[in-house]
PDB file of C-alpha atoms in Angstrom:
ATOM      1  CA  MET A1485      50.457  30.307  44.352  1.00 50.00           C
ATOM      2  CA  LEU A1486      47.286  28.279  44.042  1.00 55.00           C
ATOM      3  CA  ASP A1487      46.203  28.520  47.677  1.00 63.00           C
ATOM      4  CA  PHE A1488      45.673  32.219  48.270  1.00 66.00           C
ATOM      5  CA  ASN A1489      44.697  31.596  51.885  1.00 70.00           C
ATOM      6  CA  HIS A1490      48.068  30.055  52.737  1.00 74.00           C
ATOM      7  CA  VAL A1491      49.955  33.258  53.539  1.00 75.00           C
ATOM      8  CA  PRO A1492      47.148  35.075  55.427  1.00 77.00           C
ATOM      9  CA  TYR A1493      46.287  32.074  57.609  1.00 74.00           C
ATOM     10  CA  ILE A1494      49.608  30.242  58.022  1.00 81.00           C
ATOM     11  CA  HIS A1495      52.010  33.218  57.963  1.00 81.00           C
ATOM     12  CA  PRO A1496      50.064  36.218  59.358  1.00 82.00           C
ATOM     13  CA  LYS A1497      53.020  37.398  61.470  1.00 86.00           C
ATOM     14  CA  THR A1498      55.983  36.674  59.202  1.00 85.00           C
ATOM     15  CA  PHE A1499      55.100  36.814  55.516  1.00 76.00           C
ATOM     16  CA  LEU A1500      51.722  38.580  55.287  1.00 78.00           C
ATOM     17  CA  PRO A1501      53.053  41.993  56.458  1.00 82.00           C
ATOM     18  CA  LEU A1502      55.535  41.939  53.544  1.00 81.00           C
ATOM     19  CA  MET A1503      52.883  41.507  50.873  1.00 79.00           C
ATOM     20  CA  SER A1504      52.156  44.742  49.009  1.00 72.00           C
ATOM     21  CA  LYS A1505      48.590  43.621  48.421  1.00 65.00           C
ATOM     22  CA  ARG A1506      46.730  40.366  48.215  1.00 55.00           C
ATOM     23  CA  THR A1507      47.195  39.261  44.644  1.00 52.00           C
ATOM     24  CA  GLU A1508      46.333  36.150  42.711  1.00 49.00           C
ATOM     25  CA  THR A1509      49.281  35.767  40.373  1.00 44.00           C
ATOM     26  CA  GLY A1510      49.129  32.001  40.108  1.00 48.00           C
ATOM     27  CA  ASP A1511      46.961  30.011  37.749  1.00 50.00           C
ATOM     28  CA  PRO A1512      43.878  28.884  39.638  1.00 49.00           C
ATOM     29  CA  SER A1513      43.169  26.377  36.871  1.00 51.00           C
ATOM     30  CA  PRO A1514      40.225  23.997  36.896  1.00 52.00           C
ATOM     31  CA  GLU A1515      40.634  20.932  39.082  1.00 52.00           C
ATOM     32  CA  HIS A1516      41.308  18.606  36.139  1.00 56.00           C
ATOM     33  CA  ALA A1517      43.312  20.947  33.906  1.00 62.00           C
ATOM     34  CA  VAL A1518      45.872  19.239  31.682  1.00 69.00           C
ATOM     35  CA  VAL A1519      49.427  20.332  32.451  1.00 71.00           C
ATOM     36  CA  PRO A1520      52.110  19.698  29.792  1.00 75.00           C
ATOM     37  CA  ASP A1521      54.555  16.882  30.567  1.00 75.00           C
ATOM     38  CA  THR A1522      57.590  19.130  31.023  1.00 74.00           C
ATOM     39  CA  LEU A1523      59.264  20.044  34.297  1.00 70.00           C
ATOM     40  CA  VAL A1524      58.971  23.775  33.626  1.00 72.00           C
ATOM     41  CA  ALA A1525      55.198  23.450  33.196  1.00 76.00           C
ATOM     42  CA  GLN A1526      55.059  21.540  36.492  1.00 76.00           C
ATOM     43  CA  SER A1527      56.961  24.200  38.461  1.00 78.00           C
ATOM     44  CA  PHE A1528      54.093  26.180  40.027  1.00 77.00           C
ATOM     45  CA  ALA A1529      56.030  29.321  39.034  1.00 82.00           C
ATOM     46  CA  SER A1530      54.515  32.340  40.732  1.00 82.00           C
ATOM     47  CA  ARG A1531      55.344  35.894  41.678  1.00 86.00           C
ATOM     48  CA  MET A1532      53.750  38.611  43.729  1.00 87.00           C
ATOM     49  CA  PRO A1533      54.502  42.169  44.809  1.00 91.00           C
ATOM     50  CA  LEU A1534      56.427  42.410  48.067  1.00 89.00           C
ATOM     51  CA  LYS A1535      57.299  45.278  50.408  1.00 91.00           C
ATOM     52  CA  ILE A1536      61.083  45.241  50.568  1.00 92.00           C
ATOM     53  CA  GLN A1537      62.682  47.540  53.120  1.00 92.00           C
ATOM     54  CA  ARG A1538      65.617  49.444  51.593  1.00 94.00           C
ATOM     55  CA  PHE A1539      69.096  48.855  52.979  1.00 95.00           C
ATOM     56  CA  PRO A1540      72.441  50.361  51.861  1.00 96.00           C
ATOM     57  CA  TRP A1541      73.752  46.943  50.762  1.00 97.00           C
ATOM     58  CA  HIS A1542      71.106  46.801  48.004  1.00 96.00           C
ATOM     59  CA  ASP A1543      73.213  49.285  46.014  1.00 96.00           C
ATOM     60  CA  MET A1544      76.237  47.001  46.390  1.00 97.00           C
ATOM     61  CA  VAL A1545      74.761  44.110  44.371  1.00 97.00           C
ATOM     62  CA  GLN A1546      73.651  43.568  40.788  1.00 97.00           C
ATOM     63  CA  ARG A1547      69.937  43.161  41.378  1.00 95.00           C
ATOM     64  CA  TYR A1548      68.278  40.584  39.137  1.00 94.00           C
ATOM     65  CA  GLY A1549      65.170  41.932  37.438  1.00 88.00           C
ATOM     66  CA  GLU A1550      63.221  44.985  38.403  1.00 81.00           C
ATOM     67  CA  GLY A1551      60.704  45.731  41.068  1.00 83.00           C
ATOM     68  CA  ASP A1552      59.993  44.425  44.506  1.00 93.00           C
ATOM     69  CA  GLU A1553      58.636  40.975  43.777  1.00 93.00           C
ATOM     70  CA  TYR A1554      58.720  37.564  45.375  1.00 91.00           C
ATOM     71  CA  HIS A1555      59.364  34.766  42.858  1.00 91.00           C
ATOM     72  CA  ASN A1556      58.752  31.128  43.705  1.00 88.00           C
ATOM     73  CA  LEU A1557      59.558  28.105  41.527  1.00 88.00           C
ATOM     74  CA  PHE A1558      59.436  24.390  42.328  1.00 82.00           C
ATOM     75  CA  LEU A1559      62.412  22.617  40.735  1.00 80.00           C
ATOM     76  CA  PHE A1560      61.671  19.087  41.946  1.00 73.00           C
ATOM     77  CA  PRO A1561      59.029  17.722  44.279  1.00 72.00           C
ATOM     78  CA  ASN A1562      61.301  18.530  47.219  1.00 80.00           C
ATOM     79  CA  VAL A1563      63.300  21.571  45.981  1.00 89.00           C
ATOM     80  CA  ASN A1564      62.036  25.146  45.897  1.00 90.00           C
ATOM     81  CA  PHE A1565      63.785  28.232  44.442  1.00 94.00           C
ATOM     82  CA  ILE A1566      62.883  31.698  45.733  1.00 93.00           C
ATOM     83  CA  SER A1567      63.979  35.187  44.716  1.00 95.00           C
ATOM     84  CA  VAL A1568      63.220  38.102  47.022  1.00 94.00           C
ATOM     85  CA  GLY A1569      63.312  41.228  44.895  1.00 95.00           C
ATOM     86  CA  GLY A1570      66.235  39.892  42.860  1.00 96.00           C
ATOM     87  CA  LEU A1571      68.405  40.722  45.887  1.00 97.00           C
ATOM     88  CA  VAL A1572      68.342  37.501  47.890  1.00 97.00           C
ATOM     89  CA  PHE A1573      67.979  33.975  46.524  1.00 97.00           C
ATOM     90  CA  LEU A1574      67.075  30.847  48.443  1.00 96.00           C
ATOM     91  CA  VAL A1575      67.060  27.175  47.538  1.00 96.00           C
ATOM     92  CA  GLN A1576      65.020  25.064  49.952  1.00 93.00           C
ATOM     93  CA  GLN A1577      65.442  21.291  49.923  1.00 93.00           C
ATOM     94  CA  PHE A1578      63.150  19.017  51.918  1.00 85.00           C
ATOM     95  CA  ASP A1579      64.248  15.384  52.274  1.00 83.00           C
ATOM     96  CA  PRO A1580      61.774  13.102  54.064  1.00 76.00           C
ATOM     97  CA  LEU A1581      63.636  10.767  56.418  1.00 75.00           C
ATOM     98  CA  ALA A1582      60.576   9.229  58.086  1.00 70.00           C
ATOM     99  CA  PRO A1583      56.827  10.025  58.266  1.00 65.00           C
ATOM    100  CA  ASN A1584      57.476  12.357  61.199  1.00 69.00           C
ATOM    101  CA  ARG A1585      60.950  13.614  60.285  1.00 74.00           C
ATOM    102  CA  THR A1586      62.220  15.783  57.423  1.00 79.00           C
ATOM    103  CA  GLN A1587      65.729  17.057  56.810  1.00 86.00           C
ATOM    104  CA  VAL A1588      65.628  20.665  55.602  1.00 90.00           C
ATOM    105  CA  ARG A1589      68.537  22.355  53.844  1.00 94.00           C
ATOM    106  CA  PHE A1590      68.561  26.066  52.990  1.00 95.00           C
ATOM    107  CA  THR A1591      71.105  27.544  50.582  1.00 96.00           C
ATOM    108  CA  LEU A1592      71.004  31.331  50.740  1.00 96.00           C
ATOM    109  CA  MET A1593      72.858  33.931  48.696  1.00 97.00           C
ATOM    110  CA  THR A1594      72.635  37.540  47.556  1.00 97.00           C
ATOM    111  CA  ALA A1595      72.813  38.867  44.034  1.00 97.00           C
ATOM    112  CA  LYS A1596      76.342  39.278  42.666  1.00 97.00           C
ATOM    113  CA  GLU A1597      78.308  41.847  44.645  1.00 97.00           C
ATOM    114  CA  ASN A1598      79.528  45.029  42.913  1.00 96.00           C
ATOM    115  CA  ARG A1599      81.891  45.533  45.817  1.00 95.00           C
ATOM    116  CA  ARG A1600      82.643  43.671  49.025  1.00 95.00           C
ATOM    117  CA  ILE A1601      79.864  43.755  51.601  1.00 97.00           C
ATOM    118  CA  ALA A1602      81.491  43.570  55.029  1.00 96.00           C
ATOM    119  CA  ALA A1603      78.166  42.830  56.722  1.00 96.00           C
ATOM    120  CA  LEU A1604      77.251  39.988  54.342  1.00 97.00           C
ATOM    121  CA  PRO A1605      77.348  37.230  57.006  1.00 97.00           C
ATOM    122  CA  ALA A1606      74.983  39.251  59.217  1.00 97.00           C
ATOM    123  CA  ILE A1607      72.688  40.025  56.265  1.00 96.00           C
ATOM    124  CA  LEU A1608      72.442  36.354  55.304  1.00 97.00           C
ATOM    125  CA  ARG A1609      71.940  35.322  58.927  1.00 97.00           C
ATOM    126  CA  GLY A1610      69.023  37.755  59.260  1.00 95.00           C
ATOM    127  CA  HIS A1611      67.379  36.407  56.116  1.00 94.00           C
ATOM    128  CA  LEU A1612      67.967  32.837  57.240  1.00 95.00           C
ATOM    129  CA  ARG A1613      66.319  33.516  60.604  1.00 95.00           C
ATOM    130  CA  SER A1614      63.275  34.921  58.803  1.00 92.00           C
ATOM    131  CA  GLU A1615      63.098  31.858  56.542  1.00 91.00           C
ATOM    132  CA  VAL A1616      63.330  29.532  59.544  1.00 93.00           C
ATOM    133  CA  ASP A1617      60.456  31.407  61.236  1.00 91.00           C
ATOM    134  CA  VAL A1618      58.298  30.874  58.123  1.00 89.00           C
ATOM    135  CA  LEU A1619      59.342  27.215  57.986  1.00 89.00           C
ATOM    136  CA  TYR A1620      58.317  26.637  61.609  1.00 88.00           C
ATOM    137  CA  GLU A1621      54.881  28.124  60.899  1.00 87.00           C
ATOM    138  CA  ASP A1622      54.432  25.650  58.031  1.00 82.00           C
ATOM    139  CA  LEU A1623      55.757  22.730  60.079  1.00 80.00           C
ATOM    140  CA  GLY A1624      53.405  23.455  62.966  1.00 79.00           C
ATOM    141  CA  HIS A1625      50.371  23.124  60.716  1.00 79.00           C
ATOM    142  CA  LEU A1626      51.710  20.170  58.740  1.00 75.00           C
ATOM    143  CA  GLU A1627      52.622  18.225  61.857  1.00 75.00           C
ATOM    144  CA  ALA A1628      49.183  18.895  63.341  1.00 76.00           C
ATOM    145  CA  LEU A1629      47.572  17.523  60.171  1.00 73.00           C
ATOM    146  CA  GLN A1630      49.894  14.523  60.002  1.00 71.00           C
ATOM    147  CA  ALA A1631      49.312  13.689  63.673  1.00 73.00           C
ATOM    148  CA  ASN A1632      45.765  12.663  62.760  1.00 75.00           C
ATOM    149  CA  LEU A1633      46.734  10.398  59.866  1.00 75.00           C
ATOM    150  CA  HIS A1634      46.673   6.635  60.304  1.00 76.00           C
ATOM    151  CA  ASP A1635      46.079   3.501  58.225  1.00 79.00           C
ATOM    152  CA  GLY A1636      42.306   3.944  58.468  1.00 83.00           C
ATOM    153  CA  SER A1637      42.357   7.639  57.528  1.00 79.00           C
ATOM    154  CA  PRO A1638      40.402   8.758  54.478  1.00 80.00           C
ATOM    155  CA  ARG A1639      42.461   9.485  51.367  1.00 76.00           C
ATOM    156  CA  VAL A1640      44.243  12.823  51.648  1.00 71.00           C
ATOM    157  CA  ARG A1641      43.162  15.503  49.157  1.00 72.00           C
ATOM    158  CA  HIS A1642      45.246  18.528  48.280  1.00 68.00           C
ATOM    159  CA  GLY A1643      42.422  20.717  46.982  1.00 70.00           C
ATOM    160  CA  GLN A1644      43.456  22.944  44.086  1.00 68.00           C
ATOM    161  CA  TYR A1645      46.912  21.330  44.100  1.00 68.00           C
ATOM    162  CA  GLU A1646      45.682  17.719  43.690  1.00 73.00           C
ATOM    163  CA  GLN A1647      45.843  17.401  39.905  1.00 75.00           C
ATOM    164  CA  ARG A1648      49.096  19.377  39.654  1.00 74.00           C
ATOM    165  CA  LEU A1649      50.781  17.204  42.293  1.00 74.00           C
ATOM    166  CA  MET A1650      49.664  13.994  40.585  1.00 78.00           C
ATOM    167  CA  SER A1651      50.853  15.340  37.228  1.00 79.00           C
ATOM    168  CA  PHE A1652      54.219  16.349  38.681  1.00 77.00           C
ATOM    169  CA  ALA A1653      54.673  12.909  40.256  1.00 78.00           C
ATOM    170  CA  ARG A1654      53.877  11.234  36.917  1.00 82.00           C
ATOM    171  CA  VAL A1655      56.329  13.421  34.934  1.00 82.00           C
ATOM    172  CA  TYR A1656      59.049  13.094  37.574  1.00 77.00           C
ATOM    173  CA  LYS A1657      58.709   9.289  37.594  1.00 83.00           C
ATOM    174  CA  GLN A1658      58.849   9.216  33.786  1.00 83.00           C
ATOM    175  CA  LEU A1659      62.082  11.209  33.853  1.00 80.00           C
ATOM    176  CA  LEU A1660      63.587   9.009  36.571  1.00 83.00           C
ATOM    177  CA  ASP A1661      62.659   5.919  34.552  1.00 87.00           C
ATOM    178  CA  GLY A1662      64.448   7.416  31.525  1.00 84.00           C
ATOM    179  CA  ASP A1663      61.264   7.951  29.511  1.00 77.00           C
ATOM    180  CA  THR A1664      61.871  11.287  27.764  1.00 67.00           C
ATOM    181  CA  ALA A1665      59.286  10.785  25.012  1.00 60.00           C
TER     182      ALA A1665
END
């Protein structure tokens, strides 16, 4: 995570209470840092401690990794992979349809079951509702920002993300064009 103010200011009700402490686990690299031309280097991979409430179903799955951590990895410019404590995994896909409209697809799953979890649909539904709440917080701010954009607007800057986003776009375009050198 390069923007350490994002969670406290955008998600104070949903995500902030789950953080164990405010940590800076990302790489706040200089504005013009060179990022290798590989997708894995472009992924913004990050992790942070997370308060995960214990539930009986946790013992019914093969947890991935150890510890209560939130892992976040960008797979493509519009696809995000998240692991919540190695218990729940989420793939988020954002497909822009128009400047003011985005199709969002969530794919949610738990770690591999050791035995059948009868309440699995309810568990996944609860996690999905939480993810949708977080999404709506993001959308509210993004739509407010976008509402003020027009042809005469100054160039948009992404702060600490600017160079990384430009680098990702360059590498992604190279791969789409078939340039693997």
